[in-house]
JSON list of C-alpha atoms and ligand atoms in Angstrom, two decimals:
[
{"chain": "X", "resi": 1, "resn": "MET", "atom": "CA", "xyz": [68.63, 21.41, -9.34]},
{"chain": "X", "resi": 2, "resn": "SER", "atom": "CA", "xyz": [71.75, 19.81, -7.84]},
{"chain": "X", "resi": 3, "resn": "THR", "atom": "CA", "xyz": [74.90, 19.24, -9.86]},
{"chain": "X", "resi": 4, "resn": "ARG", "atom": "CA", "xyz": [74.36, 15.52, -9.65]},
{"chain": "X", "resi": 5, "resn": "ASP", "atom": "CA", "xyz": [70.82, 15.78, -10.99]},
{"chain": "X", "resi": 6, "resn": "ARG", "atom": "CA", "xyz": [72.00, 17.93, -13.82]},
{"chain": "X", "resi": 7, "resn": "ASP", "atom": "CA", "xyz": [74.80, 15.55, -14.73]},
{"chain": "X", "resi": 8, "resn": "SER", "atom": "CA", "xyz": [72.61, 12.47, -14.69]},
{"chain": "X", "resi": 9, "resn": "ARG", "atom": "CA", "xyz": [70.03, 14.30, -16.73]},
{"chain": "X", "resi": 10, "resn": "ARG", "atom": "CA", "xyz": [72.66, 15.28, -19.25]},
{"chain": "X", "resi": 11, "resn": "ASP", "atom": "CA", "xyz": [73.74, 11.65, -19.60]},
{"chain": "X", "resi": 12, "resn": "PHE", "atom": "CA", "xyz": [70.14, 10.64, -20.00]},
{"chain": "X", "resi": 13, "resn": "ASP", "atom": "CA", "xyz": [69.50, 13.20, -22.72]},
{"chain": "X", "resi": 14, "resn": "ARG", "atom": "CA", "xyz": [72.75, 12.66, -24.54]},
{"chain": "X", "resi": 15, "resn": "SER", "atom": "CA", "xyz": [72.28, 12.39, -28.27]},
{"chain": "X", "resi": 16, "resn": "PRO", "atom": "CA", "xyz": [74.71, 10.73, -30.68]},
{"chain": "X", "resi": 17, "resn": "GLU", "atom": "CA", "xyz": [75.52, 13.99, -32.43]},
{"chain": "X", "resi": 18, "resn": "PRO", "atom": "CA", "xyz": [76.50, 17.34, -30.98]},
{"chain": "X", "resi": 19, "resn": "ARG", "atom": "CA", "xyz": [73.74, 19.83, -31.40]},
{"chain": "X", "resi": 20, "resn": "GLY", "atom": "CA", "xyz": [74.29, 23.32, -32.75]},
{"chain": "X", "resi": 21, "resn": "GLY", "atom": "CA", "xyz": [74.12, 26.23, -30.34]},
{"chain": "X", "resi": 22, "resn": "ALA", "atom": "CA", "xyz": [71.45, 27.96, -32.40]},
{"chain": "X", "resi": 23, "resn": "VAL", "atom": "CA", "xyz": [69.20, 24.94, -32.06]},
{"chain": "X", "resi": 24, "resn": "ARG", "atom": "CA", "xyz": [69.44, 24.68, -28.29]},
{"chain": "X", "resi": 25, "resn": "SER", "atom": "CA", "xyz": [67.00, 26.60, -26.19]},
{"chain": "X", "resi": 26, "resn": "ALA", "atom": "CA", "xyz": [68.09, 29.38, -23.88]},
{"chain": "X", "resi": 27, "resn": "SER", "atom": "CA", "xyz": [66.89, 27.35, -20.92]},
{"chain": "X", "resi": 28, "resn": "GLY", "atom": "CA", "xyz": [69.64, 24.76, -21.25]},
{"chain": "X", "resi": 29, "resn": "ASP", "atom": "CA", "xyz": [68.75, 21.13, -21.47]},
{"chain": "X", "resi": 30, "resn": "ALA", "atom": "CA", "xyz": [64.98, 21.38, -21.68]},
{"chain": "X", "resi": 31, "resn": "PRO", "atom": "CA", "xyz": [63.64, 19.86, -24.91]},
{"chain": "X", "resi": 32, "resn": "ARG", "atom": "CA", "xyz": [61.81, 22.20, -27.23]},
{"chain": "X", "resi": 33, "resn": "PHE", "atom": "CA", "xyz": [58.43, 22.21, -28.84]},
{"chain": "X", "resi": 34, "resn": "VAL", "atom": "CA", "xyz": [57.10, 24.20, -31.76]},
{"chain": "X", "resi": 35, "resn": "ILE", "atom": "CA", "xyz": [53.67, 24.54, -33.31]},
{"chain": "X", "resi": 36, "resn": "GLN", "atom": "CA", "xyz": [53.81, 25.67, -36.92]},
{"chain": "X", "resi": 37, "resn": "LYS", "atom": "CA", "xyz": [50.67, 26.89, -38.61]},
{"chain": "X", "resi": 38, "resn": "HIS", "atom": "CA", "xyz": [50.90, 25.46, -42.12]},
{"chain": "X", "resi": 39, "resn": "ASP", "atom": "CA", "xyz": [48.74, 26.68, -44.97]},
{"chain": "X", "resi": 40, "resn": "ALA", "atom": "CA", "xyz": [49.21, 23.85, -47.48]},
{"chain": "X", "resi": 41, "resn": "SER", "atom": "CA", "xyz": [46.47, 22.10, -49.48]},
{"chain": "X", "resi": 42, "resn": "THR", "atom": "CA", "xyz": [44.59, 22.18, -46.20]},
{"chain": "X", "resi": 43, "resn": "LEU", "atom": "CA", "xyz": [45.34, 24.45, -43.24]},
{"chain": "X", "resi": 44, "resn": "HIS", "atom": "CA", "xyz": [46.68, 22.63, -40.20]},
{"chain": "X", "resi": 45, "resn": "TYR", "atom": "CA", "xyz": [48.96, 23.06, -37.21]},
{"chain": "X", "resi": 46, "resn": "ASP", "atom": "CA", "xyz": [52.14, 20.97, -37.07]},
{"chain": "X", "resi": 47, "resn": "PHE", "atom": "CA", "xyz": [52.79, 20.06, -33.44]},
{"chain": "X", "resi": 48, "resn": "ARG", "atom": "CA", "xyz": [56.43, 19.07, -32.96]},
{"chain": "X", "resi": 49, "resn": "LEU", "atom": "CA", "xyz": [58.27, 17.80, -29.89]},
{"chain": "X", "resi": 50, "resn": "GLU", "atom": "CA", "xyz": [62.04, 17.41, -29.58]},
{"chain": "X", "resi": 51, "resn": "ILE", "atom": "CA", "xyz": [62.45, 13.70, -28.83]},
{"chain": "X", "resi": 52, "resn": "GLY", "atom": "CA", "xyz": [65.94, 12.24, -29.19]},
{"chain": "X", "resi": 53, "resn": "ASP", "atom": "CA", "xyz": [67.61, 14.16, -31.99]},
{"chain": "X", "resi": 54, "resn": "VAL", "atom": "CA", "xyz": [64.54, 14.86, -34.12]},
{"chain": "X", "resi": 55, "resn": "LEU", "atom": "CA", "xyz": [61.25, 16.71, -33.97]},
{"chain": "X", "resi": 56, "resn": "LYS", "atom": "CA", "xyz": [58.51, 14.10, -33.63]},
{"chain": "X", "resi": 57, "resn": "SER", "atom": "CA", "xyz": [55.58, 15.58, -35.52]},
{"chain": "X", "resi": 58, "resn": "TRP", "atom": "CA", "xyz": [51.80, 15.52, -35.76]},
{"chain": "X", "resi": 59, "resn": "ALA", "atom": "CA", "xyz": [49.47, 17.47, -38.05]},
{"chain": "X", "resi": 60, "resn": "VAL", "atom": "CA", "xyz": [46.55, 18.83, -36.02]},
{"chain": "X", "resi": 61, "resn": "PRO", "atom": "CA", "xyz": [43.82, 20.03, -38.44]},
{"chain": "X", "resi": 62, "resn": "LYS", "atom": "CA", "xyz": [41.94, 22.15, -35.87]},
{"chain": "X", "resi": 63, "resn": "GLY", "atom": "CA", "xyz": [45.00, 23.20, -33.88]},
{"chain": "X", "resi": 64, "resn": "PRO", "atom": "CA", "xyz": [45.50, 22.76, -30.15]},
{"chain": "X", "resi": 65, "resn": "SER", "atom": "CA", "xyz": [42.75, 23.60, -27.67]},
{"chain": "X", "resi": 66, "resn": "THR", "atom": "CA", "xyz": [42.93, 24.95, -24.13]},
{"chain": "X", "resi": 67, "resn": "ASP", "atom": "CA", "xyz": [39.66, 23.17, -23.30]},
{"chain": "X", "resi": 68, "resn": "PRO", "atom": "CA", "xyz": [40.21, 19.73, -21.70]},
{"chain": "X", "resi": 69, "resn": "ARG", "atom": "CA", "xyz": [36.90, 18.52, -23.20]},
{"chain": "X", "resi": 70, "resn": "ASP", "atom": "CA", "xyz": [38.28, 18.86, -26.74]},
{"chain": "X", "resi": 71, "resn": "LYS", "atom": "CA", "xyz": [39.96, 15.86, -28.33]},
{"chain": "X", "resi": 72, "resn": "ARG", "atom": "CA", "xyz": [41.92, 17.19, -31.26]},
{"chain": "X", "resi": 73, "resn": "LEU", "atom": "CA", "xyz": [42.86, 14.76, -34.02]},
{"chain": "X", "resi": 74, "resn": "ALA", "atom": "CA", "xyz": [46.66, 14.60, -34.41]},
{"chain": "X", "resi": 75, "resn": "ILE", "atom": "CA", "xyz": [47.90, 12.79, -37.50]},
{"chain": "X", "resi": 76, "resn": "PRO", "atom": "CA", "xyz": [51.47, 11.52, -37.18]},
{"chain": "X", "resi": 77, "resn": "THR", "atom": "CA", "xyz": [53.78, 12.92, -39.85]},
{"chain": "X", "resi": 78, "resn": "GLU", "atom": "CA", "xyz": [57.44, 12.43, -40.68]},
{"chain": "X", "resi": 79, "resn": "ASP", "atom": "CA", "xyz": [60.19, 13.36, -38.24]},
{"chain": "X", "resi": 80, "resn": "HIS", "atom": "CA", "xyz": [61.70, 16.77, -38.93]},
{"chain": "X", "resi": 81, "resn": "PRO", "atom": "CA", "xyz": [65.26, 17.93, -38.18]},
{"chain": "X", "resi": 82, "resn": "LEU", "atom": "CA", "xyz": [65.63, 20.07, -35.04]},
{"chain": "X", "resi": 83, "resn": "GLU", "atom": "CA", "xyz": [66.60, 23.06, -37.18]},
{"chain": "X", "resi": 84, "resn": "TYR", "atom": "CA", "xyz": [63.13, 23.07, -38.71]},
{"chain": "X", "resi": 85, "resn": "ALA", "atom": "CA", "xyz": [61.74, 24.51, -35.48]},
{"chain": "X", "resi": 86, "resn": "GLU", "atom": "CA", "xyz": [63.26, 27.84, -36.56]},
{"chain": "X", "resi": 87, "resn": "PHE", "atom": "CA", "xyz": [61.55, 27.90, -39.94]},
{"chain": "X", "resi": 88, "resn": "GLU", "atom": "CA", "xyz": [58.96, 30.42, -40.95]},
{"chain": "X", "resi": 89, "resn": "GLY", "atom": "CA", "xyz": [58.29, 31.27, -44.58]},
{"chain": "X", "resi": 90, "resn": "VAL", "atom": "CA", "xyz": [57.13, 29.81, -47.88]},
{"chain": "X", "resi": 91, "resn": "ILE", "atom": "CA", "xyz": [58.25, 26.30, -48.82]},
{"chain": "X", "resi": 92, "resn": "PRO", "atom": "CA", "xyz": [58.43, 24.84, -52.34]},
{"chain": "X", "resi": 93, "resn": "GLU", "atom": "CA", "xyz": [55.71, 22.42, -53.49]},
{"chain": "X", "resi": 94, "resn": "ASP", "atom": "CA", "xyz": [58.06, 19.43, -53.30]},
{"chain": "X", "resi": 95, "resn": "GLN", "atom": "CA", "xyz": [58.90, 20.04, -49.61]},
{"chain": "X", "resi": 96, "resn": "TYR", "atom": "CA", "xyz": [56.46, 18.84, -46.96]},
{"chain": "X", "resi": 97, "resn": "GLY", "atom": "CA", "xyz": [53.54, 19.62, -49.27]},
{"chain": "X", "resi": 98, "resn": "GLY", "atom": "CA", "xyz": [54.54, 23.23, -49.97]},
{"chain": "X", "resi": 99, "resn": "GLY", "atom": "CA", "xyz": [52.65, 26.23, -48.65]},
{"chain": "X", "resi": 100, "resn": "THR", "atom": "CA", "xyz": [53.23, 28.88, -46.00]},
{"chain": "X", "resi": 101, "resn": "VAL", "atom": "CA", "xyz": [54.61, 28.10, -42.55]},
{"chain": "X", "resi": 102, "resn": "MET", "atom": "CA", "xyz": [54.27, 30.29, -39.46]},
{"chain": "X", "resi": 103, "resn": "ILE", "atom": "CA", "xyz": [55.79, 29.75, -36.01]},
{"chain": "X", "resi": 104, "resn": "TRP", "atom": "CA", "xyz": [52.49, 29.92, -34.13]},
{"chain": "X", "resi": 105, "resn": "ASP", "atom": "CA", "xyz": [53.93, 28.94, -30.73]},
{"chain": "X", "resi": 106, "resn": "ARG", "atom": "CA", "xyz": [57.16, 27.63, -29.31]},
{"chain": "X", "resi": 107, "resn": "GLY", "atom": "CA", "xyz": [58.95, 27.01, -26.07]},
{"chain": "X", "resi": 108, "resn": "THR", "atom": "CA", "xyz": [60.28, 24.18, -23.99]},
{"chain": "X", "resi": 109, "resn": "PHE", "atom": "CA", "xyz": [58.53, 21.23, -22.43]},
{"chain": "X", "resi": 110, "resn": "ARG", "atom": "CA", "xyz": [58.91, 18.74, -19.62]},
{"chain": "X", "resi": 111, "resn": "ASN", "atom": "CA", "xyz": [58.14, 15.07, -19.93]},
{"chain": "X", "resi": 112, "resn": "ILE", "atom": "CA", "xyz": [55.64, 14.13, -17.20]},
{"chain": "X", "resi": 113, "resn": "THR", "atom": "CA", "xyz": [54.69, 10.71, -18.61]},
{"chain": "X", "resi": 114, "resn": "GLU", "atom": "CA", "xyz": [54.49, 8.03, -15.94]},
{"chain": "X", "resi": 115, "resn": "LYS", "atom": "CA", "xyz": [54.20, 4.29, -16.25]},
{"chain": "X", "resi": 116, "resn": "ASP", "atom": "CA", "xyz": [53.80, 1.97, -13.26]},
{"chain": "X", "resi": 117, "resn": "GLY", "atom": "CA", "xyz": [54.44, 4.94, -10.97]},
{"chain": "X", "resi": 118, "resn": "GLU", "atom": "CA", "xyz": [57.75, 5.90, -12.61]},
{"chain": "X", "resi": 119, "resn": "ARG", "atom": "CA", "xyz": [58.74, 8.55, -15.07]},
{"chain": "X", "resi": 120, "resn": "GLN", "atom": "CA", "xyz": [58.85, 6.99, -18.53]},
{"chain": "X", "resi": 121, "resn": "PRO", "atom": "CA", "xyz": [61.52, 8.21, -20.96]},
{"chain": "X", "resi": 122, "resn": "LEU", "atom": "CA", "xyz": [60.15, 10.28, -23.85]},
{"chain": "X", "resi": 123, "resn": "GLU", "atom": "CA", "xyz": [61.14, 7.87, -26.60]},
{"chain": "X", "resi": 124, "resn": "ALA", "atom": "CA", "xyz": [59.53, 4.92, -24.81]},
{"chain": "X", "resi": 125, "resn": "ALA", "atom": "CA", "xyz": [56.40, 6.97, -24.21]},
{"chain": "X", "resi": 126, "resn": "TRP", "atom": "CA", "xyz": [56.25, 7.91, -27.88]},
{"chain": "X", "resi": 127, "resn": "GLU", "atom": "CA", "xyz": [56.73, 4.26, -28.93]},
{"chain": "X", "resi": 128, "resn": "ASN", "atom": "CA", "xyz": [54.03, 3.29, -26.47]},
{"chain": "X", "resi": 129, "resn": "GLY", "atom": "CA", "xyz": [51.60, 5.84, -27.88]},
{"chain": "X", "resi": 130, "resn": "HIS", "atom": "CA", "xyz": [50.96, 7.70, -24.62]},
{"chain": "X", "resi": 131, "resn": "LEU", "atom": "CA", "xyz": [52.77, 10.95, -23.91]},
{"chain": "X", "resi": 132, "resn": "LEU", "atom": "CA", "xyz": [52.15, 13.51, -21.21]},
{"chain": "X", "resi": 133, "resn": "VAL", "atom": "CA", "xyz": [54.05, 16.77, -21.55]},
{"chain": "X", "resi": 134, "resn": "GLU", "atom": "CA", "xyz": [54.05, 20.09, -19.75]},
{"chain": "X", "resi": 135, "resn": "LEU", "atom": "CA", "xyz": [54.47, 22.93, -22.23]},
{"chain": "X", "resi": 136, "resn": "ARG", "atom": "CA", "xyz": [56.10, 26.26, -21.47]},
{"chain": "X", "resi": 137, "resn": "GLY", "atom": "CA", "xyz": [55.24, 28.22, -24.57]},
{"chain": "X", "resi": 138, "resn": "GLU", "atom": "CA", "xyz": [54.26, 31.80, -25.34]},
{"chain": "X", "resi": 139, "resn": "LYS", "atom": "CA", "xyz": [50.62, 30.89, -26.05]},
{"chain": "X", "resi": 140, "resn": "LEU", "atom": "CA", "xyz": [50.23, 27.39, -24.61]},
{"chain": "X", "resi": 141, "resn": "SER", "atom": "CA", "xyz": [51.27, 26.18, -21.20]},
{"chain": "X", "resi": 142, "resn": "GLY", "atom": "CA", "xyz": [50.58, 23.34, -18.84]},
{"chain": "X", "resi": 143, "resn": "GLY", "atom": "CA", "xyz": [49.85, 19.71, -19.48]},
{"chain": "X", "resi": 144, "resn": "TYR", "atom": "CA", "xyz": [48.93, 18.16, -22.80]},
{"chain": "X", "resi": 145, "resn": "ALA", "atom": "CA", "xyz": [48.29, 14.48, -23.42]},
{"chain": "X", "resi": 146, "resn": "LEU", "atom": "CA", "xyz": [48.95, 12.73, -26.71]},
{"chain": "X", "resi": 147, "resn": "HIS", "atom": "CA", "xyz": [47.29, 9.34, -27.08]},
{"chain": "X", "resi": 148, "resn": "ARG", "atom": "CA", "xyz": [47.60, 7.00, -30.02]},
{"chain": "X", "resi": 149, "resn": "THR", "atom": "CA", "xyz": [44.18, 5.63, -30.84]},
{"chain": "X", "resi": 150, "resn": "GLY", "atom": "CA", "xyz": [45.34, 2.32, -32.35]},
{"chain": "X", "resi": 151, "resn": "SER", "atom": "CA", "xyz": [48.21, -0.10, -32.06]},
{"chain": "X", "resi": 152, "resn": "LYS", "atom": "CA", "xyz": [49.75, 0.50, -35.49]},
{"chain": "X", "resi": 153, "resn": "GLN", "atom": "CA", "xyz": [52.61, 2.98, -35.84]},
{"chain": "X", "resi": 154, "resn": "ASP", "atom": "CA", "xyz": [50.63, 5.00, -38.40]},
{"chain": "X", "resi": 155, "resn": "ALA", "atom": "CA", "xyz": [47.45, 5.15, -36.29]},
{"chain": "X", "resi": 156, "resn": "ASN", "atom": "CA", "xyz": [46.05, 8.56, -35.47]},
{"chain": "X", "resi": 157, "resn": "TRP", "atom": "CA", "xyz": [46.58, 10.27, -32.15]},
{"chain": "X", "resi": 158, "resn": "LEU", "atom": "CA", "xyz": [44.51, 12.65, -30.05]},
{"chain": "X", "resi": 159, "resn": "LEU", "atom": "CA", "xyz": [45.87, 15.85, -28.51]},
{"chain": "X", "resi": 160, "resn": "ILE", "atom": "CA", "xyz": [44.05, 16.74, -25.29]},
{"chain": "X", "resi": 161, "resn": "LYS", "atom": "CA", "xyz": [44.58, 19.56, -22.79]},
{"chain": "X", "resi": 162, "resn": "VAL", "atom": "CA", "xyz": [45.13, 18.32, -19.26]},
{"chain": "X", "resi": 163, "resn": "GLU", "atom": "CA", "xyz": [42.80, 19.74, -16.61]},
{"chain": "X", "resi": 164, "resn": "ASP", "atom": "CA", "xyz": [45.13, 22.13, -14.80]},
{"chain": "X", "resi": 165, "resn": "GLU", "atom": "CA", "xyz": [45.63, 25.82, -14.06]},
{"chain": "X", "resi": 166, "resn": "ALA", "atom": "CA", "xyz": [46.33, 26.59, -17.72]},
{"chain": "X", "resi": 167, "resn": "ALA", "atom": "CA", "xyz": [43.11, 24.93, -18.89]},
{"chain": "X", "resi": 168, "resn": "ASP", "atom": "CA", "xyz": [40.57, 27.49, -20.14]},
{"chain": "X", "resi": 169, "resn": "ALA", "atom": "CA", "xyz": [37.47, 26.47, -22.07]},
{"chain": "X", "resi": 170, "resn": "ARG", "atom": "CA", "xyz": [36.81, 30.05, -23.22]},
{"chain": "X", "resi": 171, "resn": "ARG", "atom": "CA", "xyz": [40.22, 31.00, -24.56]},
{"chain": "X", "resi": 172, "resn": "ASN", "atom": "CA", "xyz": [40.42, 29.42, -28.03]},
{"chain": "X", "resi": 173, "resn": "PRO", "atom": "CA", "xyz": [43.92, 30.73, -28.91]},
{"chain": "X", "resi": 174, "resn": "VAL", "atom": "CA", "xyz": [43.84, 29.31, -32.45]},
{"chain": "X", "resi": 175, "resn": "SER", "atom": "CA", "xyz": [41.32, 32.02, -33.41]},
{"chain": "X", "resi": 176, "resn": "SER", "atom": "CA", "xyz": [42.08, 34.73, -30.82]},
{"chain": "X", "resi": 177, "resn": "GLU", "atom": "CA", "xyz": [45.89, 34.62, -31.13]},
{"chain": "X", "resi": 178, "resn": "PRO", "atom": "CA", "xyz": [46.49, 33.99, -34.82]},
{"chain": "X", "resi": 179, "resn": "LYS", "atom": "CA", "xyz": [49.85, 35.75, -35.25]},
{"chain": "X", "resi": 180, "resn": "SER", "atom": "CA", "xyz": [53.41, 34.46, -35.37]},
{"chain": "X", "resi": 181, "resn": "VAL", "atom": "CA", "xyz": [55.36, 34.46, -32.10]},
{"chain": "X", "resi": 182, "resn": "GLU", "atom": "CA", "xyz": [58.49, 34.91, -34.23]},
{"chain": "X", "resi": 183, "resn": "SER", "atom": "CA", "xyz": [57.55, 37.90, -36.37]},
{"chain": "X", "resi": 184, "resn": "GLY", "atom": "CA", "xyz": [54.09, 39.07, -35.30]},
{"chain": "X", "resi": 185, "resn": "ARG", "atom": "CA", "xyz": [52.83, 38.40, -38.84]},
{"chain": "X", "resi": 186, "resn": "THR", "atom": "CA", "xyz": [49.64, 36.68, -39.96]},
{"chain": "X", "resi": 187, "resn": "ILE", "atom": "CA", "xyz": [49.90, 33.71, -42.32]},
{"chain": "X", "resi": 188, "resn": "GLU", "atom": "CA", "xyz": [48.65, 35.96, -45.15]},
{"chain": "X", "resi": 189, "resn": "GLN", "atom": "CA", "xyz": [51.42, 38.49, -44.48]},
{"chain": "X", "resi": 190, "resn": "ILE", "atom": "CA", "xyz": [54.06, 35.75, -44.51]},
{"chain": "X", "resi": 191, "resn": "ALA", "atom": "CA", "xyz": [52.71, 34.42, -47.81]},
{"chain": "X", "resi": 192, "resn": "ARG", "atom": "CA", "xyz": [52.65, 37.89, -49.34]},
{"chain": "X", "resi": 193, "resn": "GLU", "atom": "CA", "xyz": [56.05, 39.00, -48.10]},
{"chain": "X", "resi": 194, "resn": "GLU", "atom": "CA", "xyz": [57.96, 35.82, -48.86]},
{"chain": "X", "resi": 195, "resn": "ASP", "atom": "CA", "xyz": [56.34, 34.54, -52.02]},
{"chain": "X", "resi": 196, "resn": "GLY", "atom": "CA", "xyz": [58.15, 35.40, -55.23]},
{"chain": "X", "resi": 197, "resn": "SER", "atom": "CA", "xyz": [61.24, 36.43, -53.28]},
{"chain": "X", "resi": 198, "resn": "ASP", "atom": "CA", "xyz": [64.66, 35.06, -54.17]},
{"chain": "X", "resi": 199, "resn": "ARG", "atom": "CA", "xyz": [64.28, 31.84, -52.17]},
{"chain": "R", "resi": 201, "resn": "MN", "atom": "MN1", "xyz": [52.43, 20.49, -42.29]}
]
């Protein structure tokens, strides 16, 4: 990447507030994603993308698939602060529904959304209800599409694997790779080890 590209990209990504060093990824300016397995009243996977200065979030009941034929329901949920991407543990009942949270996957992503033949900025793509991202995670990689199924802001979305080299109909990482990428623990271990502690 040339210096000029990097500078223009930095301008483009500039957020109103300085971001803490701990929150930034090791790979510089690339935005981050996290998928948190959340055992609340119902088990789901919270899919979060760094867009602007928040984590835009969706609850995916079945979790992400690596099979492009699967259309996984993704229910939009409230924006979370960037720092939340680091969280793994047990949360109180009055916070985001309580329950146990595991960092199931994380990494950086690239916006590959195009509109009328041009790259569309992430925030516009999110507003528009059509996002195409390329994930670089520990479990998931390659393209994923997020499509809003209605025109209203609270309409549901679908999360769909793009047909590419990382697509694999047989892999099913939600069941075959159930452990935390942060700690190697299962959700049961996190619940056991962190419940009733001093938090
Ligand atoms: Mn959740």
